[in-house]
Tab-separated table of N, CA and C in Angstrom:
chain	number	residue	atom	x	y	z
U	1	UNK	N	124.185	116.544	119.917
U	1	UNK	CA	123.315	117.060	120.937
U	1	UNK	C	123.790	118.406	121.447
U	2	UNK	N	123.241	118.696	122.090
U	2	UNK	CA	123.254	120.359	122.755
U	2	UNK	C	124.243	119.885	123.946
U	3	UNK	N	125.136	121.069	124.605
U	3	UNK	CA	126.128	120.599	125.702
U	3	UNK	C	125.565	122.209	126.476
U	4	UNK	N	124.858	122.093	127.644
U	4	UNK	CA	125.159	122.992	128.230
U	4	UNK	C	126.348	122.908	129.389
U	5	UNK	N	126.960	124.194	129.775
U	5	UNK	CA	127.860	124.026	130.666
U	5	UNK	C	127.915	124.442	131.697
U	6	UNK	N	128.221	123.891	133.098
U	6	UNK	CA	128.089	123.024	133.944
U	6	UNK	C	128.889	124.249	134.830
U	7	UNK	N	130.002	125.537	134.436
U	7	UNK	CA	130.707	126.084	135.035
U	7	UNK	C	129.822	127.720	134.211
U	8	UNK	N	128.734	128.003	133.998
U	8	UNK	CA	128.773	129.296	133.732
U	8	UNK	C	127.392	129.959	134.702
U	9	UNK	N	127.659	130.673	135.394
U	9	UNK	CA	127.060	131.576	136.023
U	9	UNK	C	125.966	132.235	135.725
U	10	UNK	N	124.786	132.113	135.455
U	10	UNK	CA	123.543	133.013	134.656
U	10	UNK	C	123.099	133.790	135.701
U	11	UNK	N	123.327	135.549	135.831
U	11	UNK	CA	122.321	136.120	136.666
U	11	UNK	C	121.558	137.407	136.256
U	12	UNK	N	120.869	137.822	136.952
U	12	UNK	CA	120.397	139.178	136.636
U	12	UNK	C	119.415	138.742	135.107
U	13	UNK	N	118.875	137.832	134.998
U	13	UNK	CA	118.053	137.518	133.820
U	13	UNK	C	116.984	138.700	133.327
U	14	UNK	N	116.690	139.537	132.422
U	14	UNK	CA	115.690	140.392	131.932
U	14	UNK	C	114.936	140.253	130.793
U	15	UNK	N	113.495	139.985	130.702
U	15	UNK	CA	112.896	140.192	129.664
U	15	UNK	C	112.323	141.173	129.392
U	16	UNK	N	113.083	142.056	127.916
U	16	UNK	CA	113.331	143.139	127.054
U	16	UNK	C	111.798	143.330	126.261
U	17	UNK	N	111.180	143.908	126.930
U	17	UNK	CA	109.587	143.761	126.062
U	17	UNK	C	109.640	144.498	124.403
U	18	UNK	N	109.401	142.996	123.467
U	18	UNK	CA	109.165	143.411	122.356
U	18	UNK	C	110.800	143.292	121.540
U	19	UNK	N	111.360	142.935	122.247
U	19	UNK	CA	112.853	143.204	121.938
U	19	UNK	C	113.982	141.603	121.863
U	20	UNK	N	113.836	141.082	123.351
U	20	UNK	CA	113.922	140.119	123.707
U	20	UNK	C	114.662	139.866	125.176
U	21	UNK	N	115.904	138.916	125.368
U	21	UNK	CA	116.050	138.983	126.472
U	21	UNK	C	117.530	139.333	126.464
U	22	UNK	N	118.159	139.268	128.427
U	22	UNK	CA	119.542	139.811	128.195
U	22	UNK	C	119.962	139.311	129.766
U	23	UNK	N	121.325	138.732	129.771
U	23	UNK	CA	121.302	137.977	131.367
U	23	UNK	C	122.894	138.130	131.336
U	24	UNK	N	123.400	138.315	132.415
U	24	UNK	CA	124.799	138.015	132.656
U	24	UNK	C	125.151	136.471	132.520
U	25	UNK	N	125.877	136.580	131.964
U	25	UNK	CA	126.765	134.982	131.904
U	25	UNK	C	128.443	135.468	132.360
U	26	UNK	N	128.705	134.897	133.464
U	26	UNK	CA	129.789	135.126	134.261
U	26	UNK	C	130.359	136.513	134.221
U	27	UNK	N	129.549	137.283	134.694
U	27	UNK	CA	129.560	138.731	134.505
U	27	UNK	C	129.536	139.574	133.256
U	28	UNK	N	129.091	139.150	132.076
U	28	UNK	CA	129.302	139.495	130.991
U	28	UNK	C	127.863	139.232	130.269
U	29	UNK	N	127.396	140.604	130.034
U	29	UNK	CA	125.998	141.199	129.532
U	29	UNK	C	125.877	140.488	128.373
U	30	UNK	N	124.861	139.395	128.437
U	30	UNK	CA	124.462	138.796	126.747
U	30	UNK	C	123.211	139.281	126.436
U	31	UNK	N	123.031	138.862	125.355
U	31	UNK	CA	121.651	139.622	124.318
U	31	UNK	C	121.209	138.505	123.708
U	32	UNK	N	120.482	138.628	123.739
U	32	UNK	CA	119.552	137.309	122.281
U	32	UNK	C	118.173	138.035	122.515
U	33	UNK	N	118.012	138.379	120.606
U	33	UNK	CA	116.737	139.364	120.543
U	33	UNK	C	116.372	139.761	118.793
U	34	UNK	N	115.858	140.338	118.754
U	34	UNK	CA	115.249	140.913	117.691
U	34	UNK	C	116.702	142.273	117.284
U	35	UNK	N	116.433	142.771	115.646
U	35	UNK	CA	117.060	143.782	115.284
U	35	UNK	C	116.765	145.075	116.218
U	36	UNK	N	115.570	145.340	116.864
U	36	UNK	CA	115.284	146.317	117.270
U	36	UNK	C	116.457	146.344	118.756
U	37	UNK	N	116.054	145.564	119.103
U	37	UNK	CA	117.194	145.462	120.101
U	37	UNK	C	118.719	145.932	119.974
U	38	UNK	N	119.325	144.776	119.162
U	38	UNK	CA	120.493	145.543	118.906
U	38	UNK	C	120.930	146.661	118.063
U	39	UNK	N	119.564	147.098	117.254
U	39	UNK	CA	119.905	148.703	117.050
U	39	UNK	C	119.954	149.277	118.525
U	40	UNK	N	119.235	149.416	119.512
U	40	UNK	CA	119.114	150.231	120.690
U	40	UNK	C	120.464	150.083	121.162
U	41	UNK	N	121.163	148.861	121.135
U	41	UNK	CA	122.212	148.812	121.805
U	41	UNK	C	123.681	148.829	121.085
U	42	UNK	N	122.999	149.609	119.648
U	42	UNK	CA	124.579	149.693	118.943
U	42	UNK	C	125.143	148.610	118.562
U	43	UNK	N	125.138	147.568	118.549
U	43	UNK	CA	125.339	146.155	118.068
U	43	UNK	C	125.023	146.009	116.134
U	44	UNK	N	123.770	146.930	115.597
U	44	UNK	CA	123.801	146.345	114.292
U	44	UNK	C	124.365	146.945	113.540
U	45	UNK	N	124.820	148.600	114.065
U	45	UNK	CA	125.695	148.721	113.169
U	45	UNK	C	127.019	148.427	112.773
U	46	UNK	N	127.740	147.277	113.226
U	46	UNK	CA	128.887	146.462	113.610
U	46	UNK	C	128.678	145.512	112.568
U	47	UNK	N	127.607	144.537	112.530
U	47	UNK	CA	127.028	144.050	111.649
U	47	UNK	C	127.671	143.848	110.172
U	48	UNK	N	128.496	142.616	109.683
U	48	UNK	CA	129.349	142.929	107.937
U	48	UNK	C	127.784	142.806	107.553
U	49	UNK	N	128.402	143.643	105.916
U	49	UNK	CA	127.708	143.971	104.898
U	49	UNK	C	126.592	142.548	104.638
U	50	UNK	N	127.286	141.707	104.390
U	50	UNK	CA	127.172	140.042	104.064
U	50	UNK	C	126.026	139.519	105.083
U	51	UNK	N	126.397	140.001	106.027
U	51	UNK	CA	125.375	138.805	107.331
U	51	UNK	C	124.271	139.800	107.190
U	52	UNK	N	124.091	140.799	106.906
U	52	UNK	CA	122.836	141.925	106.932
U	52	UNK	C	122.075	141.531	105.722
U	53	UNK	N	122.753	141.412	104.307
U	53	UNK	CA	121.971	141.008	103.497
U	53	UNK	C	121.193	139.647	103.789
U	54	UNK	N	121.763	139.209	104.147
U	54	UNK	CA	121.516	137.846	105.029
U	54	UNK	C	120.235	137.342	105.554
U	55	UNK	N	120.364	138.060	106.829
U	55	UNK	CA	119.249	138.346	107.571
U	55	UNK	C	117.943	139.027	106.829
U	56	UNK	N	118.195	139.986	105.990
U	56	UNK	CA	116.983	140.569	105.114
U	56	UNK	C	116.791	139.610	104.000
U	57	UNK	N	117.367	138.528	103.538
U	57	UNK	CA	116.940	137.533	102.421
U	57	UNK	C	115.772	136.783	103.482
U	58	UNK	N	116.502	136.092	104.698
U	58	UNK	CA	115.745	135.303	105.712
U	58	UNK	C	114.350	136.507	105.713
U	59	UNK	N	114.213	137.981	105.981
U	59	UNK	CA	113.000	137.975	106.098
U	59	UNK	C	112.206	138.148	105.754
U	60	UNK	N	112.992	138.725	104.368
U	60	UNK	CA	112.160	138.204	103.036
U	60	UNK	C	110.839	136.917	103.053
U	61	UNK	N	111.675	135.907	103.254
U	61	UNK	CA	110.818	134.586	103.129
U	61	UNK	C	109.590	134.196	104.100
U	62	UNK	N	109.476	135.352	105.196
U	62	UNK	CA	108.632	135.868	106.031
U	62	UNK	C	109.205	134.790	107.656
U	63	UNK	N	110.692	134.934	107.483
U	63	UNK	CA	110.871	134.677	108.801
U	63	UNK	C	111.262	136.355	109.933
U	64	UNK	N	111.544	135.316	111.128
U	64	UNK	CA	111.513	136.596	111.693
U	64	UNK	C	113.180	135.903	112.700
U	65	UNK	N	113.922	137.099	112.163
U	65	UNK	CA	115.073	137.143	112.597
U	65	UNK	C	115.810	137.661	114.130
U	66	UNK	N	116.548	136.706	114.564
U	66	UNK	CA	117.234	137.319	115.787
U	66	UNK	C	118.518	136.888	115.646
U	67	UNK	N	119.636	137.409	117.050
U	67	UNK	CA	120.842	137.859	116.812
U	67	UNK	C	121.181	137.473	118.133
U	68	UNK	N	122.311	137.424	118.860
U	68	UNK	CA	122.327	136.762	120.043
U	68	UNK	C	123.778	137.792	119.966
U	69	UNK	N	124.228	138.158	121.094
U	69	UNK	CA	125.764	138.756	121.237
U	69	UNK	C	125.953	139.640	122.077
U	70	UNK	N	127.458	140.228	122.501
U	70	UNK	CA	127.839	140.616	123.819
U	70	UNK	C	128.211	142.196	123.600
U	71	UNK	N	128.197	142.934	124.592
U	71	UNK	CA	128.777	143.928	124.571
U	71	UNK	C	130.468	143.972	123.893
U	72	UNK	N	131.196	143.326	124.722
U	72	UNK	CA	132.676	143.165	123.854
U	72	UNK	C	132.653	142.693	122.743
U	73	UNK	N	132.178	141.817	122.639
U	73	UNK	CA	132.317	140.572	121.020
U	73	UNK	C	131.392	140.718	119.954
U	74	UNK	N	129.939	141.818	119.950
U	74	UNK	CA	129.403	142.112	119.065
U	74	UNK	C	128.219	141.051	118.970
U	75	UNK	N	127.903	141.236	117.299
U	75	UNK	CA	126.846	139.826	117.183
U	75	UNK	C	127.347	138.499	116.903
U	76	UNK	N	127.506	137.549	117.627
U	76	UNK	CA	128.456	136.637	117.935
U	76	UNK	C	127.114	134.859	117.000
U	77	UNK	N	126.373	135.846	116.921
U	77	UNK	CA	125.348	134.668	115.539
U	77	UNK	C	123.583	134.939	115.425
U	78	UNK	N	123.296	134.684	114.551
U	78	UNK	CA	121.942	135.080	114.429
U	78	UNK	C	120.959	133.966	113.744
U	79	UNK	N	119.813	133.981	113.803
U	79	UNK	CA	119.285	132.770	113.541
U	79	UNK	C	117.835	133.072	112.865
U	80	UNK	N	116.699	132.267	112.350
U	80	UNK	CA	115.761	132.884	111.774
U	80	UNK	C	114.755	131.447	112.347
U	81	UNK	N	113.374	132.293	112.522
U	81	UNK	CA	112.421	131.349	113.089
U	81	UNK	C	111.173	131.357	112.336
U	82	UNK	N	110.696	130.599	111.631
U	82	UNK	CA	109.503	130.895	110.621
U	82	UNK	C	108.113	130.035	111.547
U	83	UNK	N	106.978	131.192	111.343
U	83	UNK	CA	105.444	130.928	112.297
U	83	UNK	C	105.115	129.507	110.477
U	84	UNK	N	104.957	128.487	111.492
U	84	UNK	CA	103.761	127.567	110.333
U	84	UNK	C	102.868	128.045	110.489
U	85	UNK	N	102.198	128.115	109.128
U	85	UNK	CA	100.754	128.842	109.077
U	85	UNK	C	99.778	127.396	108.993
U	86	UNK	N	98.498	127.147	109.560
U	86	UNK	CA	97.637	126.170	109.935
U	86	UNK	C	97.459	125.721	108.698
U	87	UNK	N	96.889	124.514	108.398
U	87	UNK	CA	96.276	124.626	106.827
U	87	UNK	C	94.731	125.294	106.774
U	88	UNK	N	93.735	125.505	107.954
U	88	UNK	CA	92.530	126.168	107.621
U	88	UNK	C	92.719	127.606	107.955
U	89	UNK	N	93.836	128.121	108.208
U	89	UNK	CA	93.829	129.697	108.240
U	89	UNK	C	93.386	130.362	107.216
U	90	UNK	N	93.468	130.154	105.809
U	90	UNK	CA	93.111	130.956	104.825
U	90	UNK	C	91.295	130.891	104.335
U	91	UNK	N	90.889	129.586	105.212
U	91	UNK	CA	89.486	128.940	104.778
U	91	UNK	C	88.684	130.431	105.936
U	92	UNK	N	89.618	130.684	106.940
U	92	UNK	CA	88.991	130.994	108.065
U	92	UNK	C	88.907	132.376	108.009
U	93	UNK	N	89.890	132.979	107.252
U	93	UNK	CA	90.136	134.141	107.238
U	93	UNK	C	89.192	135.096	105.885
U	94	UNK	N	88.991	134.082	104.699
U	94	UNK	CA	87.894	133.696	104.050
U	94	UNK	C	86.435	134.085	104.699
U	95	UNK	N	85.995	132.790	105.610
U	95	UNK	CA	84.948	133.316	105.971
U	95	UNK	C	84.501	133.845	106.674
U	96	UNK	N	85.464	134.583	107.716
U	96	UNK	CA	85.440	135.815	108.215
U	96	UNK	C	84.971	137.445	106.878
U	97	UNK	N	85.619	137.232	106.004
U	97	UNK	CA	85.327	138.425	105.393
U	97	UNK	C	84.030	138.145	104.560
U	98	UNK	N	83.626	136.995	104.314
U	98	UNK	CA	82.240	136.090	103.794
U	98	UNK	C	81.355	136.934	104.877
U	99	UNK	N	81.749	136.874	106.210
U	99	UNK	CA	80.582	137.319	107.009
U	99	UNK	C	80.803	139.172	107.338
U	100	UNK	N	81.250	139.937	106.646
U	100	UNK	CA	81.615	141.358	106.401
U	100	UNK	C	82.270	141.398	108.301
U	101	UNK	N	83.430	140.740	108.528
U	101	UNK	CA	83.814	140.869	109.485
U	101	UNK	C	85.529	141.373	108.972
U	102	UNK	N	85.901	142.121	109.762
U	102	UNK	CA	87.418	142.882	109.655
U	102	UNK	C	88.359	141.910	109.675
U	103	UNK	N	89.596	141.963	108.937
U	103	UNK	CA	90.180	141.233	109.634
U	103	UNK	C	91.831	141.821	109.472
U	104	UNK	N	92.672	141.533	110.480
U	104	UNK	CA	94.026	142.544	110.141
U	104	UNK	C	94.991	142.025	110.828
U	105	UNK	N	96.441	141.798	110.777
U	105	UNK	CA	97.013	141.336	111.749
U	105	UNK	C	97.915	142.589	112.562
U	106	UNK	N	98.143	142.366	113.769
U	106	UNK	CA	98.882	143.207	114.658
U	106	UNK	C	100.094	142.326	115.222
U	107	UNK	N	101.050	142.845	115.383
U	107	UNK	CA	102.433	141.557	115.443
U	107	UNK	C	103.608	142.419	115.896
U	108	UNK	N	104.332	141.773	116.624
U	108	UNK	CA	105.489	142.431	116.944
U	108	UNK	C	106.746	141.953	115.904
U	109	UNK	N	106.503	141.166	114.961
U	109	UNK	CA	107.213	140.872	113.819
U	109	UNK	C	107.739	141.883	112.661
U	110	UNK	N	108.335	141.635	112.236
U	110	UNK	CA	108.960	142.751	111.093
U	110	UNK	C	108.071	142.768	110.017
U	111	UNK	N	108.134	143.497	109.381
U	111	UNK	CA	107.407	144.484	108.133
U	111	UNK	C	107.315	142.718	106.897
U	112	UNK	N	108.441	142.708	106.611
U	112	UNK	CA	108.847	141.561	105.723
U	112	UNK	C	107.961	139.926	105.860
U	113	UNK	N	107.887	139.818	107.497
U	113	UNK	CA	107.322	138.665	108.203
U	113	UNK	C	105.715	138.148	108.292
U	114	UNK	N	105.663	140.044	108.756
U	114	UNK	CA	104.227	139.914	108.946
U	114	UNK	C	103.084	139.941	107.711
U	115	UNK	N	104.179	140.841	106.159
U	115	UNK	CA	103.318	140.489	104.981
U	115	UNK	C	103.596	139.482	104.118
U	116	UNK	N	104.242	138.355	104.890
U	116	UNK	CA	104.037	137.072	104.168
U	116	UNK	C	103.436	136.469	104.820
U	117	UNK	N	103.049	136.896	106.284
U	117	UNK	CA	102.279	135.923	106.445
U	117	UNK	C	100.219	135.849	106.229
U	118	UNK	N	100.516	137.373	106.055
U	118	UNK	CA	99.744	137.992	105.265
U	118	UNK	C	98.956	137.992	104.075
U	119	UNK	N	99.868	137.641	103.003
U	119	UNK	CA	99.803	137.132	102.086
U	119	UNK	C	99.588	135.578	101.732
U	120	UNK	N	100.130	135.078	102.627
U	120	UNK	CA	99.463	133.464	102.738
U	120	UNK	C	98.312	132.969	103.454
U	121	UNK	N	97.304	133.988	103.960
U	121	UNK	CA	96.021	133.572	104.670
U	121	UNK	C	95.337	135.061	104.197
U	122	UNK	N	95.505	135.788	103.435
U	122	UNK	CA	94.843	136.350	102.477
U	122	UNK	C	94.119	137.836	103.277
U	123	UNK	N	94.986	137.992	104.284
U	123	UNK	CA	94.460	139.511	104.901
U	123	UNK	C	95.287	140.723	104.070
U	124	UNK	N	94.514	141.777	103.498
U	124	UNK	CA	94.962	142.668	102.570
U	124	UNK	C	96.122	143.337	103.204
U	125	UNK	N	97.009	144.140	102.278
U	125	UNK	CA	98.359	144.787	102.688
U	125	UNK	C	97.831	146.042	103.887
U	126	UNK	N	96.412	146.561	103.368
U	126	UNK	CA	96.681	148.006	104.451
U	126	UNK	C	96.130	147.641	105.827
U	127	UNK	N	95.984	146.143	105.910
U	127	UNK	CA	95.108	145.466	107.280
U	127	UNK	C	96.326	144.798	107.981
U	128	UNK	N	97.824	144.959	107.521
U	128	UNK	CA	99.036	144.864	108.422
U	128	UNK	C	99.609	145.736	109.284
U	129	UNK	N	99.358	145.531	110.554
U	129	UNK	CA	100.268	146.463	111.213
U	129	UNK	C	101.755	145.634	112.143
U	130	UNK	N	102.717	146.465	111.723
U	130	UNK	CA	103.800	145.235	112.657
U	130	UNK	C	104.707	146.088	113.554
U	131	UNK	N	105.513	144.846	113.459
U	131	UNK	CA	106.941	145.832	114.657
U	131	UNK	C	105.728	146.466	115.863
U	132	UNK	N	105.229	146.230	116.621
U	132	UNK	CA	104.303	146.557	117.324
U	132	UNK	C	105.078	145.959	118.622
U	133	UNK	N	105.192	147.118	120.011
U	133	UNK	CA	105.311	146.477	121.148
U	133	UNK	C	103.385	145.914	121.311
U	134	UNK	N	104.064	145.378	122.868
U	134	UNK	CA	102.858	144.866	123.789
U	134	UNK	C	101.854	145.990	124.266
U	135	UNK	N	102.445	147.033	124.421
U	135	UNK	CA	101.514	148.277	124.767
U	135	UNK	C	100.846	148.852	123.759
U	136	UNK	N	101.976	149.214	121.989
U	136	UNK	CA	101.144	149.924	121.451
U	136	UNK	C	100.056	148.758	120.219
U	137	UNK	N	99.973	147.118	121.027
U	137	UNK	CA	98.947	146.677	120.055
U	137	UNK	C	97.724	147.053	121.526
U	138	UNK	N	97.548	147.336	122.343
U	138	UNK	CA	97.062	147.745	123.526
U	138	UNK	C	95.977	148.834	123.011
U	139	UNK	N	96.976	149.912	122.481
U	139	UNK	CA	96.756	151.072	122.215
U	139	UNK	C	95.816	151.098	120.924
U	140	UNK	N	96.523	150.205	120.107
U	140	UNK	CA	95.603	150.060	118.796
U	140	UNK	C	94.013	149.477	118.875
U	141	UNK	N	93.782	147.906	119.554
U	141	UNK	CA	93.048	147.244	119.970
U	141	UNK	C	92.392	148.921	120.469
U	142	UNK	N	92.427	149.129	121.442
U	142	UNK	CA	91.267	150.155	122.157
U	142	UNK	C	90.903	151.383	121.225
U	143	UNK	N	91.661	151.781	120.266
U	143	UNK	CA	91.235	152.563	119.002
U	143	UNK	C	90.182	152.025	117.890
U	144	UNK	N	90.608	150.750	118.315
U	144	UNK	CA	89.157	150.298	117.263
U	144	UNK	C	88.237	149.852	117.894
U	145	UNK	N	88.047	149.916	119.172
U	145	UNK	CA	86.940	149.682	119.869
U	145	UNK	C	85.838	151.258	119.956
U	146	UNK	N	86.520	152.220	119.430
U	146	UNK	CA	86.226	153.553	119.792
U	146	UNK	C	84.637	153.504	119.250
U	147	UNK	N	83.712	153.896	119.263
U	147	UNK	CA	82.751	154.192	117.783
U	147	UNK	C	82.614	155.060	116.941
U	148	UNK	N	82.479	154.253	115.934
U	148	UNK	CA	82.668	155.189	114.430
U	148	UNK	C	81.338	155.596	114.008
U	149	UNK	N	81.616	156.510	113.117
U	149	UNK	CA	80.110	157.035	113.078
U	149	UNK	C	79.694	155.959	111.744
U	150	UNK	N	78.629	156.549	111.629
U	150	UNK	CA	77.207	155.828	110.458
U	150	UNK	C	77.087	156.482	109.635
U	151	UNK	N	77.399	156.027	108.240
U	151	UNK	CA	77.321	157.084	107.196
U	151	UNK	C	76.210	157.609	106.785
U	152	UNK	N	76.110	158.988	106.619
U	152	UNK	CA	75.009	159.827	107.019
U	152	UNK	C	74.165	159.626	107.960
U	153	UNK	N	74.441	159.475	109.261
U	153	UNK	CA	73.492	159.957	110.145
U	153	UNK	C	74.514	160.647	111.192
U	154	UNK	N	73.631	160.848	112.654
U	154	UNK	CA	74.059	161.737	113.323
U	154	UNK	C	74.575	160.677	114.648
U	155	UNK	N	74.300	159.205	114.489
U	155	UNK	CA	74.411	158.437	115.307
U	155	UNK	C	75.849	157.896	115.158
U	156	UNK	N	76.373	157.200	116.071
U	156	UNK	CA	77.487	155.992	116.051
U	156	UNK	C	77.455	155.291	116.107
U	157	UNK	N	78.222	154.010	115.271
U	157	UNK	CA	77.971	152.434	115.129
U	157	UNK	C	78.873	152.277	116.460
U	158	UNK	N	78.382	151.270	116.981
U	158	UNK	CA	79.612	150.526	118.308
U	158	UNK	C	80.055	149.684	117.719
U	159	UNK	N	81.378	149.402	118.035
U	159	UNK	CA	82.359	148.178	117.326
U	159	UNK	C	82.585	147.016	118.267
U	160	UNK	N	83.191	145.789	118.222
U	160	UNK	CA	83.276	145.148	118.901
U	160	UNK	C	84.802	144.366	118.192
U	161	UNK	N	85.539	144.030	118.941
U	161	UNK	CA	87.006	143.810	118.610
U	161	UNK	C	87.234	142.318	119.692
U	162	UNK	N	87.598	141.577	118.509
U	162	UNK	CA	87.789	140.352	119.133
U	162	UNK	C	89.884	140.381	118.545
U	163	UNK	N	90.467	140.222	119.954
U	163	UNK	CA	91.835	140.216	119.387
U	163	UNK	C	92.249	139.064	119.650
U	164	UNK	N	92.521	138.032	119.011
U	164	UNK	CA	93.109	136.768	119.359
U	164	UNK	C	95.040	136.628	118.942
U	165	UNK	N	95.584	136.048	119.999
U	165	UNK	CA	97.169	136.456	119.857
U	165	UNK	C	97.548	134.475	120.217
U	166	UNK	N	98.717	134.899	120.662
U	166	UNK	CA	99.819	133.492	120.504
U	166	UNK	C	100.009	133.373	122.411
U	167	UNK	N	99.651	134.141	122.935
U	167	UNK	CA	99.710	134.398	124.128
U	167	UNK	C	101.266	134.748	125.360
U	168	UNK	N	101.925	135.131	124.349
U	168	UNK	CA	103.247	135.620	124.331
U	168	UNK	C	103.278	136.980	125.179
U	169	UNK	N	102.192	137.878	124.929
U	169	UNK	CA	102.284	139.182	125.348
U	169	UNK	C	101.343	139.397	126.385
């Protein structure tokens, strides 16, 4: 079983948007987060050769990797979390494009993650966008709401953008 302990201090708790989180534990700055993170904080390049290949085999397989560790002690372990994909996602995603409707994913997941998962519910490679904070899928979403024009005429089609998420962001 899990042992939490009973003598450690948690304060100053922060959630790192897009990144992850970071809290004192008895005065001592911890991390548990995504690569992006501990690139920002100098942590991955510390990183042996070995645990890096590592982590890029894991995201290969379309997981999505994090790292947990301290300012003094480095990356102290890392772990990998894989999204189950539904079994009617690919039926759905199917007849979405059956009905000439778009379809693309936007994700704050890594490059590796987001085109397997991609690839297993059948949305094409240039309809991935990843590594995405909370603001710039914000930014994107309202770019495709813009209207595009109508081929050959002088008018604009209006778009309509349905974004459905995990409700995380």
């Amino acid at each position: 079983g899990v042992k939490i302990p009973r003598d450690v201090a948690i304060t100053d708790h922060n959630i790192l948007k897009g990144e992850g989180i970071m809290a004192k534990a008895n005065g001592k700055s911890v991390y548990v987060g995504n690569a992006r993170l501990f690139n920002r904080i100098g942590l991955m390049d510390k990183l042996p050769d070995h645990y890096l290949r590592l982590s890029k085999s894991w995201a290969n397989t379309g997981g999505t990797i994090g790292f947990i560790g301290t300012d003094e002690d480095g990356i102290i372990g890392m772990f990998c979390v894989m999204d189950v994909i539904r079994e009617e996602a690919r039926a759905v995603i199917k007849g979405l494009k059956d009905a000439h409707i778009d379809t693309m994913i936007c994700t704050g997941d890594s490059n590796a993650a987001a085109h397997a998962v991609a690839r297993e519910i059948g949305i094409p490679r240039g309809a991935v966008h990843s590594q995405l904070l909370p603001e710039d899928k914000l930014h994107f979403v309202g770019s495709l709401k813009r209207p595009q024009p109508k081929r050959f005429t002088l008018c604009r089609e209006k778009r309509y953008v349905l974004f459905c998420g995990d409700g995380v962001n």
